[in-house]
Each structure stands twice: as C-alpha cells, then as structure tokens.
mmCIF file of C-alpha atoms in Angstrom:
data_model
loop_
_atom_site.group_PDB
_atom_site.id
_atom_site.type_symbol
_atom_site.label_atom_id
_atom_site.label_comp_id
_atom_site.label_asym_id
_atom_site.label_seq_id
_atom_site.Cartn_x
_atom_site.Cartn_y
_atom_site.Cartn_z
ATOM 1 C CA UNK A 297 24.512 -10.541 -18.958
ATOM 2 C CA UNK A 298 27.162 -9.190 -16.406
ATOM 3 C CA UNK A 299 24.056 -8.305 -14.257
ATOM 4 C CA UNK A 300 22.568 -11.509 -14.012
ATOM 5 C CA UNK A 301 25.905 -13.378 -13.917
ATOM 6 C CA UNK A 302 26.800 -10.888 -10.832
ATOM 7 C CA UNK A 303 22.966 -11.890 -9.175
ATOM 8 C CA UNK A 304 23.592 -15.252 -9.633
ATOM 9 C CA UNK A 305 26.817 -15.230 -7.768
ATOM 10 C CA UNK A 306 25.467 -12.981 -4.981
ATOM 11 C CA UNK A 307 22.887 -15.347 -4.667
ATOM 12 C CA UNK A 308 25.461 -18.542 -4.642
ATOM 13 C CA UNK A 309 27.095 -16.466 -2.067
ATOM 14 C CA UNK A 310 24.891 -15.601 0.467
ATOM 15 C CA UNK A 311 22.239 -17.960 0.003
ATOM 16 C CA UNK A 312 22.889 -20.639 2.650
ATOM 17 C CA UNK A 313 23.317 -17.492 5.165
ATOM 18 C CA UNK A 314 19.343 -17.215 5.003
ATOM 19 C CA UNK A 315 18.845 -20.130 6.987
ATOM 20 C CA UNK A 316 19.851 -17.626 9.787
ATOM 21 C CA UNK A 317 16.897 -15.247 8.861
ATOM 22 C CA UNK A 318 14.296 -18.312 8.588
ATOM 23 C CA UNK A 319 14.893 -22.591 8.803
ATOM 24 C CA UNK A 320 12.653 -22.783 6.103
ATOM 25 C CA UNK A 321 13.814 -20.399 3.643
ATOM 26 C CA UNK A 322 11.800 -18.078 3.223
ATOM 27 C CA UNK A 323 13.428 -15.328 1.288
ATOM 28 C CA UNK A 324 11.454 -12.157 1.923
ATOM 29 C CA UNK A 325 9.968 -10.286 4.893
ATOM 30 C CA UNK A 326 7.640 -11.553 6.759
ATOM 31 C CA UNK A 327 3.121 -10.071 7.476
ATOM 32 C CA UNK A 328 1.832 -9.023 10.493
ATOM 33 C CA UNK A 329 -1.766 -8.668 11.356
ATOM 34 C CA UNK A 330 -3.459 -8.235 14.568
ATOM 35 C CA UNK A 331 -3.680 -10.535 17.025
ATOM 36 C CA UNK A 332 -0.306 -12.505 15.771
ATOM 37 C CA UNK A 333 2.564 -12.565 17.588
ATOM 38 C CA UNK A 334 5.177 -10.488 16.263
ATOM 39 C CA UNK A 335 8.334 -12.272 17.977
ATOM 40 C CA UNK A 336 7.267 -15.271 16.113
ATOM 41 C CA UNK A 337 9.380 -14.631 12.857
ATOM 42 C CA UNK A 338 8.558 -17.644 11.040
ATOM 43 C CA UNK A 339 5.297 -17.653 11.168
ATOM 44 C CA UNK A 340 5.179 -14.199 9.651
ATOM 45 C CA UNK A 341 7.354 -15.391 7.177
ATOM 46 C CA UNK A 342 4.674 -17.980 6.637
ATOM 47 C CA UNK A 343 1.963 -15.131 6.808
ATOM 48 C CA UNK A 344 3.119 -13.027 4.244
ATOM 49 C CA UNK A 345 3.302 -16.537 1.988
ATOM 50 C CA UNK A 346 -0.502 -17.044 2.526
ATOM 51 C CA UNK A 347 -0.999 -13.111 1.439
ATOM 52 C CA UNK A 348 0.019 -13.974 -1.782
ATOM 53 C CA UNK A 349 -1.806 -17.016 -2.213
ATOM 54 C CA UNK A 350 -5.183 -15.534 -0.919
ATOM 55 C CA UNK A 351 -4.465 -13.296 -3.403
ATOM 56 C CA UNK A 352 -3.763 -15.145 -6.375
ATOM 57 C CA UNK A 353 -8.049 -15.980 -5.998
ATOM 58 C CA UNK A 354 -7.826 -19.492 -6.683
ATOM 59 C CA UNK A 355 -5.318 -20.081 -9.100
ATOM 60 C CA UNK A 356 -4.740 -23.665 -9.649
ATOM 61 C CA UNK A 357 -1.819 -23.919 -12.299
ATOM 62 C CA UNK A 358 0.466 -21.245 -11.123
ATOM 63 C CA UNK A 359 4.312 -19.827 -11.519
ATOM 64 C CA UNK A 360 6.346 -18.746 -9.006
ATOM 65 C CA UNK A 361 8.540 -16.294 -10.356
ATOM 66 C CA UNK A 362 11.981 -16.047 -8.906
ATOM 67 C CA UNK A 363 11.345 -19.074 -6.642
ATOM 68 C CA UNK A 364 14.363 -18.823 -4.412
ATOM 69 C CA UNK A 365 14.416 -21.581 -2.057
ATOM 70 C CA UNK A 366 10.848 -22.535 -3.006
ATOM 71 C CA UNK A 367 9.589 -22.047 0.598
ATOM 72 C CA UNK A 368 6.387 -19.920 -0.794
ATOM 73 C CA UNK A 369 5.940 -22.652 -3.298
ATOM 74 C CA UNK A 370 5.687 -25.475 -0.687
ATOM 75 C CA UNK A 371 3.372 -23.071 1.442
ATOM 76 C CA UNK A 372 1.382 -22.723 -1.538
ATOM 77 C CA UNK A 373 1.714 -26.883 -2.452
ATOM 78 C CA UNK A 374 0.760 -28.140 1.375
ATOM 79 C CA UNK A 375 -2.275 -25.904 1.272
ATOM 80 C CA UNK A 376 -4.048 -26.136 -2.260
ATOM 81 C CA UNK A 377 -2.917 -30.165 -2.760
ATOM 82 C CA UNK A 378 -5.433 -30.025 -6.304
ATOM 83 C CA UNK A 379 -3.012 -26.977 -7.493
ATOM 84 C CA UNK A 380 0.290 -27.409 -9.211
ATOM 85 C CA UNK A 381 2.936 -24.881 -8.660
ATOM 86 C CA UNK A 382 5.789 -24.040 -10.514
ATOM 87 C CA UNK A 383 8.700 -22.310 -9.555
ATOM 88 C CA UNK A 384 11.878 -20.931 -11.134
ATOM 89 C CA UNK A 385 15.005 -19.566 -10.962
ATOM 90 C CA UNK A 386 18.241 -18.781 -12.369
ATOM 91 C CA UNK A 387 20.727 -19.847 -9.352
ATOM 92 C CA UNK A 388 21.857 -23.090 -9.826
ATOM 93 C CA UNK A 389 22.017 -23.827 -6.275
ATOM 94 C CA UNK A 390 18.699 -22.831 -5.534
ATOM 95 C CA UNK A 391 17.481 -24.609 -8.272
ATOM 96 C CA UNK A 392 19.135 -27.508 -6.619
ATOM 97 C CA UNK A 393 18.496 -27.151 -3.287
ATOM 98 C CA UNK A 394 14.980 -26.146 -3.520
ATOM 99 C CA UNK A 395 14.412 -29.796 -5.661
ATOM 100 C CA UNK A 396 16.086 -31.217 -2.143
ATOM 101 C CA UNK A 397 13.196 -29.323 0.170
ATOM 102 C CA UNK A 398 10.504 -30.629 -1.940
ATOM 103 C CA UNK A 399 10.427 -34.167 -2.109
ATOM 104 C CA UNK A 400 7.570 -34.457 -0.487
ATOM 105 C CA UNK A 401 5.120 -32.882 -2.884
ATOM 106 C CA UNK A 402 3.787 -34.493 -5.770
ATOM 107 C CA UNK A 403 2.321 -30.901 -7.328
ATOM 108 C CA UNK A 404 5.510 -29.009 -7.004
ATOM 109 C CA UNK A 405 8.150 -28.381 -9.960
ATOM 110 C CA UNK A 406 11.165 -25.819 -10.224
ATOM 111 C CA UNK A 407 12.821 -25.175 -13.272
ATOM 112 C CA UNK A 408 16.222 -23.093 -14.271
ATOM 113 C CA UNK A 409 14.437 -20.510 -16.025
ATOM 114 C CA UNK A 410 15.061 -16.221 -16.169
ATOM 115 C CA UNK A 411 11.461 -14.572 -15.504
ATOM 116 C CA UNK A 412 11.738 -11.886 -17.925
ATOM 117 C CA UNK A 413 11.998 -15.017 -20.889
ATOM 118 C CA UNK A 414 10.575 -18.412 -19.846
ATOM 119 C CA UNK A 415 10.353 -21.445 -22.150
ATOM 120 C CA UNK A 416 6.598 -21.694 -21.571
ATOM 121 C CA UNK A 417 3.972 -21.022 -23.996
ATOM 122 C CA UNK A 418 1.898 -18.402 -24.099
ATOM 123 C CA UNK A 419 -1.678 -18.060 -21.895
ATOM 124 C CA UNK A 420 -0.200 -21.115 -19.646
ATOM 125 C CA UNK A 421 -0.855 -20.548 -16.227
ATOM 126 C CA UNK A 422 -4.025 -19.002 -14.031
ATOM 127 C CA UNK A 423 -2.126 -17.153 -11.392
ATOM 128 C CA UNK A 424 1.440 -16.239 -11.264
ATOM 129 C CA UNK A 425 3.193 -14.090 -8.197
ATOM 130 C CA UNK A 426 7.068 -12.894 -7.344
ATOM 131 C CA UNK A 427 7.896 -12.373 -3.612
ATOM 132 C CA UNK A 428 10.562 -9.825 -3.424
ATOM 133 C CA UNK A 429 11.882 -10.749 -7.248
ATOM 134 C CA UNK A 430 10.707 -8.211 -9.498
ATOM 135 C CA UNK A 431 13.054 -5.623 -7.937
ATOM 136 C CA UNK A 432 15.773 -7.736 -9.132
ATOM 137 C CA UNK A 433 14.308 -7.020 -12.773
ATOM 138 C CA UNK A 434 15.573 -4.405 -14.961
ATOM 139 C CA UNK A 435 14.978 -0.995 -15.172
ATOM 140 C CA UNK A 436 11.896 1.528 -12.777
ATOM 141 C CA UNK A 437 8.629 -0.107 -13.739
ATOM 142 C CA UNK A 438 9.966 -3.892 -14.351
ATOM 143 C CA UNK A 439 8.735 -3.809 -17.954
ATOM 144 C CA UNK A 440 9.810 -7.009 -18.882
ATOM 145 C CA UNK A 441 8.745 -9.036 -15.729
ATOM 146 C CA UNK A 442 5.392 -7.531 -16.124
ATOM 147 C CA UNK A 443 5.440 -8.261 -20.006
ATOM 148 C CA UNK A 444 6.354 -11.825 -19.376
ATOM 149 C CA UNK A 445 3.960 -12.687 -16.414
ATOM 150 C CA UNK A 446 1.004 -11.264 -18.616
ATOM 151 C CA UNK A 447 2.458 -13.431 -22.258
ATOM 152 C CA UNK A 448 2.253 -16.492 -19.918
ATOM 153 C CA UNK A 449 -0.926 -16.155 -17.805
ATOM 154 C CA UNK A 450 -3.957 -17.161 -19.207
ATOM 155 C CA UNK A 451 -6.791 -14.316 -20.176
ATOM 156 C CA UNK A 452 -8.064 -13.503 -16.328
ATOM 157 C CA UNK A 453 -5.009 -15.076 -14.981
ATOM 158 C CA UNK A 454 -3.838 -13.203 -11.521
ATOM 159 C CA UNK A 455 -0.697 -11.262 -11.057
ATOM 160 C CA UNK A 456 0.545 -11.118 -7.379
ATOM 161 C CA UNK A 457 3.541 -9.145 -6.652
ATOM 162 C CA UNK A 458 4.995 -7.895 -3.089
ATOM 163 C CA UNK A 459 7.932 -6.049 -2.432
ATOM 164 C CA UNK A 460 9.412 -2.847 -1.468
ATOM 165 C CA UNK A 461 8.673 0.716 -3.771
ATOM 166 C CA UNK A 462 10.081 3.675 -4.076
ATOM 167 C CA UNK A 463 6.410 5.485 -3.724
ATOM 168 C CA UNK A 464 7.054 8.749 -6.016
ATOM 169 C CA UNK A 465 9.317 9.837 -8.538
ATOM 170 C CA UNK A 466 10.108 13.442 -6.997
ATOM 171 C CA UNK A 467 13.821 13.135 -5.845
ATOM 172 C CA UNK A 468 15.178 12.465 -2.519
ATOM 173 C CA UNK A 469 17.768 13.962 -0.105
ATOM 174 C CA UNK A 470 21.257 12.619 -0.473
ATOM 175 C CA UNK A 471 21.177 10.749 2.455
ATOM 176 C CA UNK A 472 18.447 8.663 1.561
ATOM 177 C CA UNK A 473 19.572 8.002 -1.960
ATOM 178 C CA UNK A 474 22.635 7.143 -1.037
ATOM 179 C CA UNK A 475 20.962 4.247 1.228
ATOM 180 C CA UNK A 476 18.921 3.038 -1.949
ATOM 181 C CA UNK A 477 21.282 3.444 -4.348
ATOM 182 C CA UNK A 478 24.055 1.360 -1.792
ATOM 183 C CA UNK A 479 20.777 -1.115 -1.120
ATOM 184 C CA UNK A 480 20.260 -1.655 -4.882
ATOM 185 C CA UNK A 481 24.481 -2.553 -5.358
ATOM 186 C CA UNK A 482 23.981 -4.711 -2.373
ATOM 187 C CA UNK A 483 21.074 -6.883 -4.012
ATOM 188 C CA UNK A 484 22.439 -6.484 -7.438
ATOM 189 C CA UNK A 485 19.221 -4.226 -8.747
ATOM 190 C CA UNK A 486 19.357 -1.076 -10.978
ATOM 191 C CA UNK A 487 16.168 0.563 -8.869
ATOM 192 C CA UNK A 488 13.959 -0.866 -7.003
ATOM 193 C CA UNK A 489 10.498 -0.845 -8.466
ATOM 194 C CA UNK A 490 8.820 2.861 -8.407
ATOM 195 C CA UNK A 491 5.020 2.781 -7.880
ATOM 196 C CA UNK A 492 3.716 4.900 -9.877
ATOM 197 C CA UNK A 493 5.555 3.957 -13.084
ATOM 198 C CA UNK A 494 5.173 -0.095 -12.162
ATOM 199 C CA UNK A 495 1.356 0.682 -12.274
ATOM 200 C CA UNK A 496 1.656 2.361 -15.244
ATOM 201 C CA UNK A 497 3.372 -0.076 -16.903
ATOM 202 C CA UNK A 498 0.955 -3.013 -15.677
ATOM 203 C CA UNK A 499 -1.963 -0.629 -17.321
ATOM 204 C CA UNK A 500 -0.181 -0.336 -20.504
ATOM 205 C CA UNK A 501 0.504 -4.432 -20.669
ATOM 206 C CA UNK A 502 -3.098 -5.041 -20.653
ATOM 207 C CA UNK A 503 -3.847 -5.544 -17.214
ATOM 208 C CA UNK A 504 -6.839 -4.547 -15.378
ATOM 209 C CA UNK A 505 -8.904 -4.718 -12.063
ATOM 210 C CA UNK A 506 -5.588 -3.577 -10.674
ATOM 211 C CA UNK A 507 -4.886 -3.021 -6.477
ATOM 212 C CA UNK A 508 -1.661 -1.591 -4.577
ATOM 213 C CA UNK A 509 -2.439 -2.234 -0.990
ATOM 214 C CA UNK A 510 0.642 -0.496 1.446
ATOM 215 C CA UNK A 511 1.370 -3.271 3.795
ATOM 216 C CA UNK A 512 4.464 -1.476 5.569
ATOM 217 C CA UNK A 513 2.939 -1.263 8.943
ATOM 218 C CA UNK A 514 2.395 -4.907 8.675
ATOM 219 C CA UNK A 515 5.938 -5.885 7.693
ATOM 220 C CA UNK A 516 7.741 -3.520 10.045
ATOM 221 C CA UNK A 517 7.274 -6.103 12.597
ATOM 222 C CA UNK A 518 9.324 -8.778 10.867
ATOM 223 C CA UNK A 519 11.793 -6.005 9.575
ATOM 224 C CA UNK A 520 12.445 -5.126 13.739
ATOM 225 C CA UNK A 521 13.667 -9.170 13.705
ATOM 226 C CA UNK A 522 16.520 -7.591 11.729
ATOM 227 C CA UNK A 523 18.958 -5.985 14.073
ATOM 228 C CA UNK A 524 18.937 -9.304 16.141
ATOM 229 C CA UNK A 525 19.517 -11.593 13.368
ATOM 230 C CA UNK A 526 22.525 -10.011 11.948
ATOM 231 C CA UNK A 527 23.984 -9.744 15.311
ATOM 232 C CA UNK A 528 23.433 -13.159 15.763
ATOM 233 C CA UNK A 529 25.266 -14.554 12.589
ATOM 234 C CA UNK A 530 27.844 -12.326 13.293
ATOM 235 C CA UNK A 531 28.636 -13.589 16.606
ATOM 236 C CA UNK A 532 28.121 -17.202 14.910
ATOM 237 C CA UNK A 533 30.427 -16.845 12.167
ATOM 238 C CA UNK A 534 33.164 -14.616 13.667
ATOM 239 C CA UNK A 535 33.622 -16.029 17.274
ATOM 240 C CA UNK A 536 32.366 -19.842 16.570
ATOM 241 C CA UNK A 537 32.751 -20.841 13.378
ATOM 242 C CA UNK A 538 35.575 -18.371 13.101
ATOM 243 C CA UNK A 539 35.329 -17.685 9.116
ATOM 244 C CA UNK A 540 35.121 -14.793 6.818
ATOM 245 C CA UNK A 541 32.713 -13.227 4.450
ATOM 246 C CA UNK A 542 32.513 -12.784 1.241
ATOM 247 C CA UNK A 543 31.570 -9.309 -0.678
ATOM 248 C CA UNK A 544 28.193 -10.726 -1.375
ATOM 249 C CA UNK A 545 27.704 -11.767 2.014
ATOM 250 C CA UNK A 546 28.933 -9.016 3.861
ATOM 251 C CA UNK A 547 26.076 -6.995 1.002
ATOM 252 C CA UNK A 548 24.054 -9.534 2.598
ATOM 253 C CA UNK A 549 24.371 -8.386 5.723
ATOM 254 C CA UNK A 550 24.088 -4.466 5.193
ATOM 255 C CA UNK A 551 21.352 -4.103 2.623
ATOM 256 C CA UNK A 552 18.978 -5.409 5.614
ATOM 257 C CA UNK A 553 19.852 -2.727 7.945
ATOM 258 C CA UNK A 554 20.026 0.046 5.301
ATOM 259 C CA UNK A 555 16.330 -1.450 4.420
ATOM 260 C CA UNK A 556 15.140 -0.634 8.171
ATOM 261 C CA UNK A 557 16.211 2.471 7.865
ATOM 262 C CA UNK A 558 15.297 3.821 4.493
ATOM 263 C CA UNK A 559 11.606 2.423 5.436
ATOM 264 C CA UNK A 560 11.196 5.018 8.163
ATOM 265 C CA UNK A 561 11.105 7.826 4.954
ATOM 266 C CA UNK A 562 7.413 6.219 4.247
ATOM 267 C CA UNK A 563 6.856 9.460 2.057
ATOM 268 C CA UNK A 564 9.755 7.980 -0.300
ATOM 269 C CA UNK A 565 9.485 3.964 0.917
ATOM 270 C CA UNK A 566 6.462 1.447 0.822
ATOM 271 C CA UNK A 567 5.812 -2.193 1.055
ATOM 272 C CA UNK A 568 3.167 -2.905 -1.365
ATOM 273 C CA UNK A 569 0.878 -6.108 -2.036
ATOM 274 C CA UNK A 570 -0.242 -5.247 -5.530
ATOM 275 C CA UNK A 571 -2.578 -7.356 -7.751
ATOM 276 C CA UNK A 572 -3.537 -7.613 -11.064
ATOM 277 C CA UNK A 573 -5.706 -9.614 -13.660
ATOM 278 C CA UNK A 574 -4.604 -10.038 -17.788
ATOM 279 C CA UNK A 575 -7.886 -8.606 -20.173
#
C-alpha cells in the first residue's frame, strides 16, 4: 500500500511537468524508423503509439493498462473509430485530466482502477497493452500484471507490452546498479522488468505465440530529445516562472538522464516490444 500511495503521489507530482516532454501527453519514449525524422519528437511519440496498436492485431474491445494521460488511448480511438478502448489508472488526476482530453471520442472510457486487480470480469477484452506501466508493477517478472491481463483477455486475446528490461540476470558493476537501482527510487519501482524471467512468467500464465522484439536502436532517437528537454524546463521553471521542485519532480527530472545513460550498457539494458496471445 505505501508503494502505490508513494506512485500515486509521484505521479500527482510530476505529472503536469510532462507537458514539457510532449503537448499531448504522451508518457513514454517515443519509435523511430527509417525515413522519419528524428527531431520531430512528437511524432515519435505518436509512432511508438501506433507500434502497439499494430500490434495488438485487430483488437476491437481493448484495455489500456496504466493509461496515464490517455494519449495512446486517443491514438488508438481516432484511428480504429469501430473499437472501444478502455483505459485506467490509479492517479486521481490523471484519471481526471485524461476524462478532460477526451471529450471528443465517443469509444473512449478511463476508469480508477489498479492493473494488477481490475473490477472487470473475466475473458472481457480482445487485446490489452501497457506502455511503460508494467515496470511500475511489483516484483522481476511482473507476475501479477501478467496474471491479470491474461484473467481479463478473452481466449486469443493479445498482450502488448513495451518498456525498458534489464536483459539478463547475471549481475552488474556497481556503477550501473547504482543508476538502476537510483532509476527504480526515482519512478517508484522495485526492478524494472528482467527479460528473461518476464518471459518466463508470460509462458507459465498460459500464454503462447509469444515475441520480444529489441527496439532500442529505434527509441534512442527520442531518448537523445532528453538532454534538451530537461534543460529547457529547467531554465523555464528556475529563471521564468521562478519556482521550486518537489522530490518527485526533481526524480522526475533525473531518472531520464540516468535512463540515457544506463541504455548505452545494451548487454545489461533493452527496449523491448513484446507480444503475446492467452491459450
């Protein structure tokens, strides 16, 4: 409880300070491919959104789990108009806010809801996905996010997830688990999500036709937008607006950089797109 209580106020925090990373909220890193323009954050941001849904195979009755904002879940809404998404969320004021942003669309709901124990029923949805959420779950392999998503989905409903891994279990040199373990109190997460044991677990749930695709190279692009960003607000909130941070938004602030940097060890760091479907 003190973990999710502590999440919830990081996220109350820092969560208007995101408008500085992307206008329309998008939470999460952004996907390159070739031929895009990689100063063009938002559309990245947008990219990486459209990843997911390509992904999800079709998926017509779907939950967004951990919707943030809801930015994915408008992508998702604007795009597939005979779908109906629904996101949720623990954060009040995302919960809120994200009902503000969506107006607009007739087959878009959020909910206050904790994705490791939803109110829904079981085998409810087609295709459910979490954009940089799961990490936020407990424990290496995200049992219980994994455990819900498959009670919910319906039989040969789709799984999306993308985030960052910790690729192997073999330990790592102080210096780089000091940055993950400093990243993880920054963003409120006991580990982020380890590969091999995530897999594992997705195996063990009953899932199957299972794929991890590495997508690092293609968010290192939108990861490079960092540097400039946080210079940015800084400059913004310190010499304009003339105001102070917050622990949570100072965390805000350095768990980006720290990210950067840990991603260079890409024997110990990955950005995966991984995909699954329940027996």
């Amino acid at each position: 409880m003190q973990a999710l209580d502590q999440m919830v106020r990081y996220y109350e925090e820092s969560g208007p300070d995101y408008a500085a990373w992307s206008p329309a909220f998008n939470m999460h890193f952004g996907y390159w491919k070739a031929g895009d323009n990689p100063f063009d954050r938002e559309a990245m941001l947008e990219q990486m959104s459209d990843q997911v849904i390509q992904a999800l195979e079709g998926a017509t009755d779907v939950l967004d789990l951990g919707c943030g904002l809801g930015a994915t879940a408008r992508n998702f809404a604007a795009s597939n108009p005979a779908a109906h998404i629904t996101g949720i969320t623990i954060v009040p004021w995302q919960l809120q806010r994200a009902r503000q942003l969506s107006t607009a669309y007739h087959n878009l709901d959020f909910c206050g809801d904790d994705y490791t124990q939803t109110h829904f029923g079981d085998s409810h949805f087609d295709g459910a996905f979490a954009i940089e959420s799961f990490c936020h779950g407990p424990g290496r392999d995200k049992a219980s996010c994994i455990e819900e998503a498959h009670r919910v989905l319906k039989r040969g409903g789709r799984l999306v997830v993308a985030d960052g891994f910790l690729k192997q279990t073999k330990p790592m040199n102080r210096f780089l688990t000091a940055c993950h373990q400093r990243i993880c109190d920054c963003w409120t997460m006991d580990s982020l999500p380890v590969l091999p044991d995530f897999l594992k677990r997705l195996r063990q749930t009953g899932f199957n036709r299972i794929e991890a695709k590495e997508i690092s190279w293609n968010v290192a692009p939108s990861v490079a937008h960092v540097p400039a960003v946080t210079l940015r607000f800084l400059v913004t909130e310190f010499l304009v607006k003339r105001g102070r941070l917050s622990r949570e938004r100072w965390n805000n602030i350095l768990a980006p950089v720290l990210t950067g940097i840990v991603g260079l060890a890409r024997a110990h760091f990955g950005y995966f797109l991984i995909g699954a479907s329940k027996a």
